[in-house]
Amino acid sequence: MQQDIERILIPRSRIQDRLHELAREIEGVYGDQSEGLIIVPVLAGSIIFTSDLIRCLPFKMKIGLMTISRYRGATTAGGETRLVQDLNLDIRDRHVLVVDDILDTGGTLRVVLSQLALRGPASLRTCVLLRKLAKAPTDFQVEFVGFDIEDVFVVGYGLDYNNHYRNWPDIAVLRPELYR
Ligand code: IMP
Ligand code: MG
């Protein structure tokens, strides 16, 4: 795996430091409403981020699972986003925080948020580990962002290329010849 990595963009220690800050931001925004928050990770890219983040949150919360699939070339834009497996719990009148690995064009999150909004949550907010500022749509609000990054294809810490490299512990840039 190591030979496929061109460079480390964000080392694991910086990720961990930022998670504690993010957790405090989340607590600050929800305040008294933190207790009973429902976290909805967008699978599979956000599994590692979510599992680390929620262990920094000091209040009672639940995890709601749903699976979204994006049909497209692995590193190209466009394609169709589809709900593969629906949410496993009722979010009506509950505060919901959607967690995703990366905000790129926003297509995936738009589908997730519109699906969840139909179910009458008390509030609906979004937390992403990464945001590609150059591409992220300006009309799309994300309340919590781990890191703004340049427009490069990254893997590791949950992010994949063809479902590989999710277990690489840092956020890393893949050698371009592997996907070009
Ligand atoms: P969007 O729908 O264009 O915002 O893309 C979001 C999804 O595309 C993410 O949840 C990722 O699964 C995938 N994606 C976008 N950029 C990258 C990247 O640099 N590395 C790995 N996956 C990415
Ligand atoms: Mg994803």
PDB file of C-alpha atoms in Angstrom, residues 2-177:
ATOM      1  CA  GLN A   2       2.804   2.404   0.948  1.00  0.00           C
ATOM      2  CA  GLN A   3       4.226   2.412  -2.588  1.00  0.00           C
ATOM      3  CA  ASP A   4       0.903   3.735  -3.949  1.00  0.00           C
ATOM      4  CA  ILE A   5       0.998   6.856  -1.753  1.00  0.00           C
ATOM      5  CA  GLU A   6       2.606   9.958  -3.251  1.00  0.00           C
ATOM      6  CA  ARG A   7       2.542  12.165  -0.156  1.00  0.00           C
ATOM      7  CA  ILE A   8       0.776  12.671   3.141  1.00  0.00           C
ATOM      8  CA  LEU A   9      -1.572  15.651   3.003  1.00  0.00           C
ATOM      9  CA  ILE A  10      -2.840  15.569   6.606  1.00  0.00           C
ATOM     10  CA  PRO A  11      -1.016  13.373   9.116  1.00  0.00           C
ATOM     11  CA  ARG A  12      -2.962  11.324  11.665  1.00  0.00           C
ATOM     12  CA  SER A  13      -1.869  13.520  14.588  1.00  0.00           C
ATOM     13  CA  ARG A  14      -3.359  16.623  12.973  1.00  0.00           C
ATOM     14  CA  ILE A  15      -6.581  14.750  12.273  1.00  0.00           C
ATOM     15  CA  GLN A  16      -6.877  13.736  15.918  1.00  0.00           C
ATOM     16  CA  ASP A  17      -6.217  17.285  17.150  1.00  0.00           C
ATOM     17  CA  ARG A  18      -8.863  18.670  14.813  1.00  0.00           C
ATOM     18  CA  LEU A  19     -11.416  16.066  15.954  1.00  0.00           C
ATOM     19  CA  HIS A  20     -11.310  17.421  19.489  1.00  0.00           C
ATOM     20  CA  GLU A  21     -11.854  20.959  18.191  1.00  0.00           C
ATOM     21  CA  LEU A  22     -14.711  19.788  15.952  1.00  0.00           C
ATOM     22  CA  ALA A  23     -16.358  18.009  18.876  1.00  0.00           C
ATOM     23  CA  ARG A  24     -16.249  21.249  20.884  1.00  0.00           C
ATOM     24  CA  GLU A  25     -17.735  23.170  17.935  1.00  0.00           C
ATOM     25  CA  ILE A  26     -20.548  20.615  17.716  1.00  0.00           C
ATOM     26  CA  GLU A  27     -21.232  20.812  21.442  1.00  0.00           C
ATOM     27  CA  GLY A  28     -21.210  24.600  21.219  1.00  0.00           C
ATOM     28  CA  VAL A  29     -23.812  24.672  18.452  1.00  0.00           C
ATOM     29  CA  TYR A  30     -26.178  22.084  19.914  1.00  0.00           C
ATOM     30  CA  GLY A  31     -25.791  23.168  23.529  1.00  0.00           C
ATOM     31  CA  ASP A  32     -28.677  21.803  25.609  1.00  0.00           C
ATOM     32  CA  GLN A  33     -29.935  19.953  22.536  1.00  0.00           C
ATOM     33  CA  SER A  34     -26.810  17.772  22.295  1.00  0.00           C
ATOM     34  CA  GLU A  35     -28.341  15.019  24.397  1.00  0.00           C
ATOM     35  CA  GLY A  36     -30.067  12.492  22.129  1.00  0.00           C
ATOM     36  CA  LEU A  37     -28.499  13.762  18.912  1.00  0.00           C
ATOM     37  CA  ILE A  38     -28.781  11.335  15.993  1.00  0.00           C
ATOM     38  CA  ILE A  39     -25.597  10.980  13.952  1.00  0.00           C
ATOM     39  CA  VAL A  40     -26.051   9.717  10.395  1.00  0.00           C
ATOM     40  CA  PRO A  41     -22.745   8.690   8.804  1.00  0.00           C
ATOM     41  CA  VAL A  42     -22.781   8.506   5.022  1.00  0.00           C
ATOM     42  CA  LEU A  43     -21.359   5.045   4.374  1.00  0.00           C
ATOM     43  CA  ALA A  44     -18.755   3.860   3.749  1.00  0.00           C
ATOM     44  CA  GLY A  45     -16.335   6.784   3.479  1.00  0.00           C
ATOM     45  CA  SER A  46     -17.140   8.320   6.841  1.00  0.00           C
ATOM     46  CA  ILE A  47     -16.865   5.212   9.040  1.00  0.00           C
ATOM     47  CA  ILE A  48     -13.428   5.962  10.426  1.00  0.00           C
ATOM     48  CA  PHE A  49     -14.029   9.699  10.827  1.00  0.00           C
ATOM     49  CA  THR A  50     -17.363   9.050  12.544  1.00  0.00           C
ATOM     50  CA  SER A  51     -16.006   6.429  14.892  1.00  0.00           C
ATOM     51  CA  ASP A  52     -13.213   8.733  16.057  1.00  0.00           C
ATOM     52  CA  LEU A  53     -15.395  11.850  16.206  1.00  0.00           C
ATOM     53  CA  ILE A  54     -18.199  10.355  18.276  1.00  0.00           C
ATOM     54  CA  ARG A  55     -15.719   9.195  20.895  1.00  0.00           C
ATOM     55  CA  CYS A  56     -14.875  12.877  21.431  1.00  0.00           C
ATOM     56  CA  LEU A  57     -18.538  13.721  22.080  1.00  0.00           C
ATOM     57  CA  PRO A  58     -19.421  13.629  25.771  1.00  0.00           C
ATOM     58  CA  PHE A  59     -23.214  13.317  25.463  1.00  0.00           C
ATOM     59  CA  LYS A  60     -25.723  10.530  24.705  1.00  0.00           C
ATOM     60  CA  MET A  61     -26.270   9.989  21.004  1.00  0.00           C
ATOM     61  CA  LYS A  62     -27.544   7.418  18.540  1.00  0.00           C
ATOM     62  CA  ILE A  63     -26.253   6.308  15.163  1.00  0.00           C
ATOM     63  CA  GLY A  64     -28.655   6.090  12.232  1.00  0.00           C
ATOM     64  CA  LEU A  65     -27.430   4.045   9.293  1.00  0.00           C
ATOM     65  CA  MET A  66     -28.214   4.581   5.649  1.00  0.00           C
ATOM     66  CA  THR A  67     -26.266   3.679   2.520  1.00  0.00           C
ATOM     67  CA  ILE A  68     -25.912   5.873  -0.527  1.00  0.00           C
ATOM     68  CA  SER A  69     -24.301   4.756  -3.739  1.00  0.00           C
ATOM     69  CA  ARG A  70     -22.730   6.991  -6.322  1.00  0.00           C
ATOM     70  CA  TYR A  71     -22.405   5.538  -9.802  1.00  0.00           C
ATOM     71  CA  ARG A  72     -19.510   7.123 -11.614  1.00  0.00           C
ATOM     72  CA  GLY A  73     -15.873   6.701 -12.512  1.00  0.00           C
ATOM     73  CA  ALA A  74     -13.860   6.575  -9.339  1.00  0.00           C
ATOM     74  CA  THR A  75     -12.241   9.970  -9.727  1.00  0.00           C
ATOM     75  CA  THR A  76     -14.517  11.702 -12.193  1.00  0.00           C
ATOM     76  CA  ALA A  77     -17.416  14.014 -11.508  1.00  0.00           C
ATOM     77  CA  GLY A  78     -21.039  13.378 -12.380  1.00  0.00           C
ATOM     78  CA  GLY A  79     -23.101  10.236 -12.117  1.00  0.00           C
ATOM     79  CA  GLU A  80     -26.233   9.226 -10.298  1.00  0.00           C
ATOM     80  CA  THR A  81     -26.640   9.137  -6.538  1.00  0.00           C
ATOM     81  CA  ARG A  82     -29.049   6.559  -5.170  1.00  0.00           C
ATOM     82  CA  LEU A  83     -30.348   5.494  -1.768  1.00  0.00           C
ATOM     83  CA  VAL A  84     -29.341   1.840  -1.385  1.00  0.00           C
ATOM     84  CA  GLN A  85     -30.381   1.185   2.185  1.00  0.00           C
ATOM     85  CA  ASP A  86     -32.799   3.355   4.077  1.00  0.00           C
ATOM     86  CA  LEU A  87     -32.334   4.733   7.568  1.00  0.00           C
ATOM     87  CA  ASN A  88     -32.833   2.228  10.381  1.00  0.00           C
ATOM     88  CA  LEU A  89     -34.433   4.571  12.917  1.00  0.00           C
ATOM     89  CA  ASP A  90     -37.063   7.291  13.236  1.00  0.00           C
ATOM     90  CA  ILE A  91     -35.659  10.834  13.155  1.00  0.00           C
ATOM     91  CA  ARG A  92     -38.931  12.768  13.467  1.00  0.00           C
ATOM     92  CA  ASP A  93     -38.522  15.719  15.861  1.00  0.00           C
ATOM     93  CA  ARG A  94     -34.928  14.726  16.572  1.00  0.00           C
ATOM     94  CA  HIS A  95     -31.761  16.723  15.967  1.00  0.00           C
ATOM     95  CA  VAL A  96     -29.801  15.058  13.172  1.00  0.00           C
ATOM     96  CA  LEU A  97     -26.157  15.510  12.217  1.00  0.00           C
ATOM     97  CA  VAL A  98     -25.085  13.988   8.898  1.00  0.00           C
ATOM     98  CA  VAL A  99     -21.394  13.059   8.753  1.00  0.00           C
ATOM     99  CA  ASP A 100     -19.560  12.591   5.461  1.00  0.00           C
ATOM    100  CA  ASP A 101     -15.961  12.139   4.460  1.00  0.00           C
ATOM    101  CA  ILE A 102     -15.676  14.858   1.838  1.00  0.00           C
ATOM    102  CA  LEU A 103     -17.658  17.623   0.199  1.00  0.00           C
ATOM    103  CA  ASP A 104     -16.662  17.669  -3.428  1.00  0.00           C
ATOM    104  CA  THR A 105     -19.469  18.714  -5.803  1.00  0.00           C
ATOM    105  CA  GLY A 106     -22.089  18.225  -3.085  1.00  0.00           C
ATOM    106  CA  GLY A 107     -24.176  15.794  -5.140  1.00  0.00           C
ATOM    107  CA  THR A 108     -24.088  13.027  -2.558  1.00  0.00           C
ATOM    108  CA  LEU A 109     -24.965  15.219   0.402  1.00  0.00           C
ATOM    109  CA  ARG A 110     -27.812  16.891  -1.468  1.00  0.00           C
ATOM    110  CA  VAL A 111     -29.479  13.507  -1.939  1.00  0.00           C
ATOM    111  CA  VAL A 112     -28.907  12.468   1.660  1.00  0.00           C
ATOM    112  CA  LEU A 113     -30.178  15.748   3.090  1.00  0.00           C
ATOM    113  CA  SER A 114     -33.271  15.854   0.889  1.00  0.00           C
ATOM    114  CA  GLN A 115     -34.148  12.277   1.893  1.00  0.00           C
ATOM    115  CA  LEU A 116     -33.709  13.060   5.579  1.00  0.00           C
ATOM    116  CA  ALA A 117     -35.584  16.368   5.412  1.00  0.00           C
ATOM    117  CA  LEU A 118     -38.729  14.480   4.303  1.00  0.00           C
ATOM    118  CA  ARG A 119     -38.833  12.734   7.673  1.00  0.00           C
ATOM    119  CA  GLY A 120     -39.399  15.829   9.777  1.00  0.00           C
ATOM    120  CA  PRO A 121     -36.270  16.112  11.936  1.00  0.00           C
ATOM    121  CA  ALA A 122     -36.155  18.959  14.478  1.00  0.00           C
ATOM    122  CA  SER A 123     -32.935  20.113  12.789  1.00  0.00           C
ATOM    123  CA  LEU A 124     -30.592  18.847  10.110  1.00  0.00           C
ATOM    124  CA  ARG A 125     -26.920  19.802  10.018  1.00  0.00           C
ATOM    125  CA  THR A 126     -23.848  18.478   8.236  1.00  0.00           C
ATOM    126  CA  CYS A 127     -20.282  17.729   9.261  1.00  0.00           C
ATOM    127  CA  VAL A 128     -17.628  16.828   6.706  1.00  0.00           C
ATOM    128  CA  LEU A 129     -14.049  15.846   7.356  1.00  0.00           C
ATOM    129  CA  LEU A 130     -12.801  17.480   4.153  1.00  0.00           C
ATOM    130  CA  ARG A 131     -14.033  20.123   1.763  1.00  0.00           C
ATOM    131  CA  LYS A 132     -12.564  20.812  -1.653  1.00  0.00           C
ATOM    132  CA  LEU A 133     -12.975  24.553  -1.644  1.00  0.00           C
ATOM    133  CA  ALA A 134     -12.298  24.987  -5.350  1.00  0.00           C
ATOM    134  CA  LYS A 135     -15.260  22.766  -6.224  1.00  0.00           C
ATOM    135  CA  ALA A 136     -17.678  23.030  -3.312  1.00  0.00           C
ATOM    136  CA  PRO A 137     -20.898  24.740  -4.411  1.00  0.00           C
ATOM    137  CA  THR A 138     -21.375  28.172  -2.874  1.00  0.00           C
ATOM    138  CA  ASP A 139     -25.121  27.663  -2.352  1.00  0.00           C
ATOM    139  CA  PHE A 140     -24.502  24.661  -0.135  1.00  0.00           C
ATOM    140  CA  GLN A 141     -24.092  25.208   3.606  1.00  0.00           C
ATOM    141  CA  VAL A 142     -22.086  22.761   5.680  1.00  0.00           C
ATOM    142  CA  GLU A 143     -22.046  23.617   9.364  1.00  0.00           C
ATOM    143  CA  PHE A 144     -18.885  21.754  10.407  1.00  0.00           C
ATOM    144  CA  VAL A 145     -15.731  21.254   8.307  1.00  0.00           C
ATOM    145  CA  GLY A 146     -12.594  19.432   9.449  1.00  0.00           C
ATOM    146  CA  PHE A 147     -10.205  20.712   6.786  1.00  0.00           C
ATOM    147  CA  ASP A 148     -10.406  22.683   3.566  1.00  0.00           C
ATOM    148  CA  ILE A 149      -8.118  21.071   1.016  1.00  0.00           C
ATOM    149  CA  GLU A 150      -6.833  21.726  -2.470  1.00  0.00           C
ATOM    150  CA  ASP A 151      -8.434  19.946  -5.414  1.00  0.00           C
ATOM    151  CA  VAL A 152      -6.449  16.703  -5.305  1.00  0.00           C
ATOM    152  CA  PHE A 153      -7.696  13.127  -5.071  1.00  0.00           C
ATOM    153  CA  VAL A 154      -7.123  11.875  -1.551  1.00  0.00           C
ATOM    154  CA  VAL A 155      -7.356   8.484   0.100  1.00  0.00           C
ATOM    155  CA  GLY A 156      -6.975   7.121   3.606  1.00  0.00           C
ATOM    156  CA  TYR A 157      -8.765   7.643   6.909  1.00  0.00           C
ATOM    157  CA  GLY A 158     -11.900   6.171   5.310  1.00  0.00           C
ATOM    158  CA  LEU A 159     -11.532   7.659   1.858  1.00  0.00           C
ATOM    159  CA  ASP A 160     -11.086   5.180  -0.940  1.00  0.00           C
ATOM    160  CA  TYR A 161     -10.054   4.601  -4.486  1.00  0.00           C
ATOM    161  CA  ASN A 162     -11.979   1.607  -5.847  1.00  0.00           C
ATOM    162  CA  ASN A 163     -12.727   0.707  -2.218  1.00  0.00           C
ATOM    163  CA  HIS A 164      -9.039   0.426  -1.341  1.00  0.00           C
ATOM    164  CA  TYR A 165      -6.861   2.544   0.997  1.00  0.00           C
ATOM    165  CA  ARG A 166      -9.636   3.264   3.520  1.00  0.00           C
ATOM    166  CA  ASN A 167      -7.379   1.779   6.209  1.00  0.00           C
ATOM    167  CA  TRP A 168      -4.419   4.081   5.512  1.00  0.00           C
ATOM    168  CA  PRO A 169      -4.229   6.082   8.788  1.00  0.00           C
ATOM    169  CA  ASP A 170      -3.410   9.514   7.293  1.00  0.00           C
ATOM    170  CA  ILE A 171      -5.121  11.545   4.574  1.00  0.00           C
ATOM    171  CA  ALA A 172      -2.860  10.993   1.607  1.00  0.00           C
ATOM    172  CA  VAL A 173      -2.498  11.809  -2.070  1.00  0.00           C
ATOM    173  CA  LEU A 174      -2.483   8.755  -4.306  1.00  0.00           C
ATOM    174  CA  ARG A 175       0.141   8.495  -7.025  1.00  0.00           C
ATOM    175  CA  PRO A 176      -1.632   9.984 -10.069  1.00  0.00           C
ATOM    176  CA  GLU A 177      -0.486   7.265 -12.468  1.00  0.00           C
TER     177      GLU A 177
END
